[in-house]
Coordinates of N, CA and C in Angstrom, one line a residue:
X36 N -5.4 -2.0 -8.2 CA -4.1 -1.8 -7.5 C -4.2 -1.0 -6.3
X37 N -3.5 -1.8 -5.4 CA -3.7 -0.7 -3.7 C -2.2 0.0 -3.9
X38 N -2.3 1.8 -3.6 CA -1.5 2.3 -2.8 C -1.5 2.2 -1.5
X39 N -0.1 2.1 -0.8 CA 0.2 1.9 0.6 C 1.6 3.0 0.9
X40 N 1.2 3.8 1.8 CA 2.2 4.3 2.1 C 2.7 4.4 3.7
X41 N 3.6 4.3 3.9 CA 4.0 4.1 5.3 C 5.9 4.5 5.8
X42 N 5.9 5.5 6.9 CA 7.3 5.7 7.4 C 7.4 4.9 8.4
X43 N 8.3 4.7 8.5 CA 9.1 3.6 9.9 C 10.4 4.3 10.0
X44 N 10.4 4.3 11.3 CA 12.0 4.7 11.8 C 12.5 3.1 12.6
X45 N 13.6 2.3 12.1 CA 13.8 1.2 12.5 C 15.7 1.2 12.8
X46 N 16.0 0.9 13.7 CA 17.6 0.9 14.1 C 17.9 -0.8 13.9
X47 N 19.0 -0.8 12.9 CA 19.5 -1.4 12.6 C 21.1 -1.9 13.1
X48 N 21.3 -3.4 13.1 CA 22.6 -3.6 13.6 C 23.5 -4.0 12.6
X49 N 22.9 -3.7 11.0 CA 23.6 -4.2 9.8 C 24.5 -2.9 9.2
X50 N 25.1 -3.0 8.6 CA 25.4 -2.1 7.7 C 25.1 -1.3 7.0
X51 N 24.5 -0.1 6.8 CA 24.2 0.7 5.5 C 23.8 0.4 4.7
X52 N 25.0 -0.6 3.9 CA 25.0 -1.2 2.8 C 24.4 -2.4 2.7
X53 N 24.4 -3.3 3.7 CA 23.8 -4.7 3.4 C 22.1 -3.7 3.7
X54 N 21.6 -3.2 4.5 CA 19.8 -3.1 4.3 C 19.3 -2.5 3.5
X55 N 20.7 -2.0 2.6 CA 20.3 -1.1 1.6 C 20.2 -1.9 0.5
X56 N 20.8 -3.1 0.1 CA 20.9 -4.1 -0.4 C 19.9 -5.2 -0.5
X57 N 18.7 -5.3 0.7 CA 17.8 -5.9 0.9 C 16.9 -5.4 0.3
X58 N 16.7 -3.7 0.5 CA 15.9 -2.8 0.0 C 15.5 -2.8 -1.1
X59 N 17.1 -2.7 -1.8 CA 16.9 -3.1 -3.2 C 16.3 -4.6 -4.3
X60 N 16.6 -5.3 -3.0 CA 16.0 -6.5 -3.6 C 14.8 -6.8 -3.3
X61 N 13.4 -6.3 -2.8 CA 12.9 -6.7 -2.2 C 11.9 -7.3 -2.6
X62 N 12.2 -6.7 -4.1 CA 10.7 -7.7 -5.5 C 10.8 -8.7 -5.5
X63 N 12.3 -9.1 -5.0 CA 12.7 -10.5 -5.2 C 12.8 -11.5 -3.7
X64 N 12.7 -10.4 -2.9 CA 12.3 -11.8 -1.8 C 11.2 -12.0 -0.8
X65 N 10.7 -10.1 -1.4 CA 9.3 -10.4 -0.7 C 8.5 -11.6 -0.5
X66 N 8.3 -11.9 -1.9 CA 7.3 -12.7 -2.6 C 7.9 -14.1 -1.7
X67 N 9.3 -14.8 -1.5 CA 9.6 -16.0 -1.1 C 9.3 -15.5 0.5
X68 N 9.7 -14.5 1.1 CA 9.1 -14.7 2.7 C 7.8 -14.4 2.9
X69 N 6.7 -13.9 2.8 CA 5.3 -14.0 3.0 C 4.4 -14.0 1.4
X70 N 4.5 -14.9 0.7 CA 3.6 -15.7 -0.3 C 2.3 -15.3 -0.7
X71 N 1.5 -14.8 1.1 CA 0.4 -14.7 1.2 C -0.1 -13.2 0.9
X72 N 0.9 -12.4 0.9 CA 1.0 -11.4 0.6 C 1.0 -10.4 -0.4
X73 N 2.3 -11.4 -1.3 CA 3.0 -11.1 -2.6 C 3.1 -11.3 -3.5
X74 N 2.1 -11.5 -4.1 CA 2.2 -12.8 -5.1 C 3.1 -12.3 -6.2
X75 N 3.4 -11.1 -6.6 CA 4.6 -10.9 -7.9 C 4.6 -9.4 -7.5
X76 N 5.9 -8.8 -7.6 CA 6.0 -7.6 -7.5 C 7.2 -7.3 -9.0
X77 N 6.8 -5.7 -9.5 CA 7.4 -5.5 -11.0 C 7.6 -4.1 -11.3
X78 N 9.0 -4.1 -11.4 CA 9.8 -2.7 -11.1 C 9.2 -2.2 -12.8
X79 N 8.2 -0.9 -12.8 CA 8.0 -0.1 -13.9 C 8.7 0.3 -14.4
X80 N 9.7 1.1 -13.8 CA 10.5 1.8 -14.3 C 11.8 2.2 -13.9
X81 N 12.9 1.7 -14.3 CA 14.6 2.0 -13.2 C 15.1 0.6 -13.4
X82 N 15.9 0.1 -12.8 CA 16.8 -1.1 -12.3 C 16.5 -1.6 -11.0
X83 N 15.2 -0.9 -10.4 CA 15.1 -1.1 -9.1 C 16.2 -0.3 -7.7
X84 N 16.9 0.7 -8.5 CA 18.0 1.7 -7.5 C 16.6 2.5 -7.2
X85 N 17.2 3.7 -7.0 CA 17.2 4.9 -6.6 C 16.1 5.6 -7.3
X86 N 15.2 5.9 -7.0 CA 14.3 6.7 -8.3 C 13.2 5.6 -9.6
X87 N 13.8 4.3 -9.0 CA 12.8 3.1 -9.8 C 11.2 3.4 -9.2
X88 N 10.4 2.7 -10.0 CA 9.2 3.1 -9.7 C 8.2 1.3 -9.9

């Protein structure tokens, strides 16, 4: 298993809530927009909010 850590400062023209929203889903769409990358991602621990692991 690779750790990857990385900050970005990125300005957005969405909402708060909708990139926060993406954020949260992202086990789930990573995997359908770059395949090559992704192949399964799996929330350990949480509901995937705030503090999931």
């Amino acid at each position: 298993m690779n750790v990857v850590y990385a900050e970005i400062e990125i300005t957005f023209s969405l909402s708060a809530l909708k990139v926060f929203k993406v954020y949260t889903d992202f086990d789930i769409i990573a995997s359908k927009i770059n395949p090559e990358s992704y192949k399964t991602i799996a929330v350990i621990k949480g509901d995937g909010g705030v503090g999931s692991i």
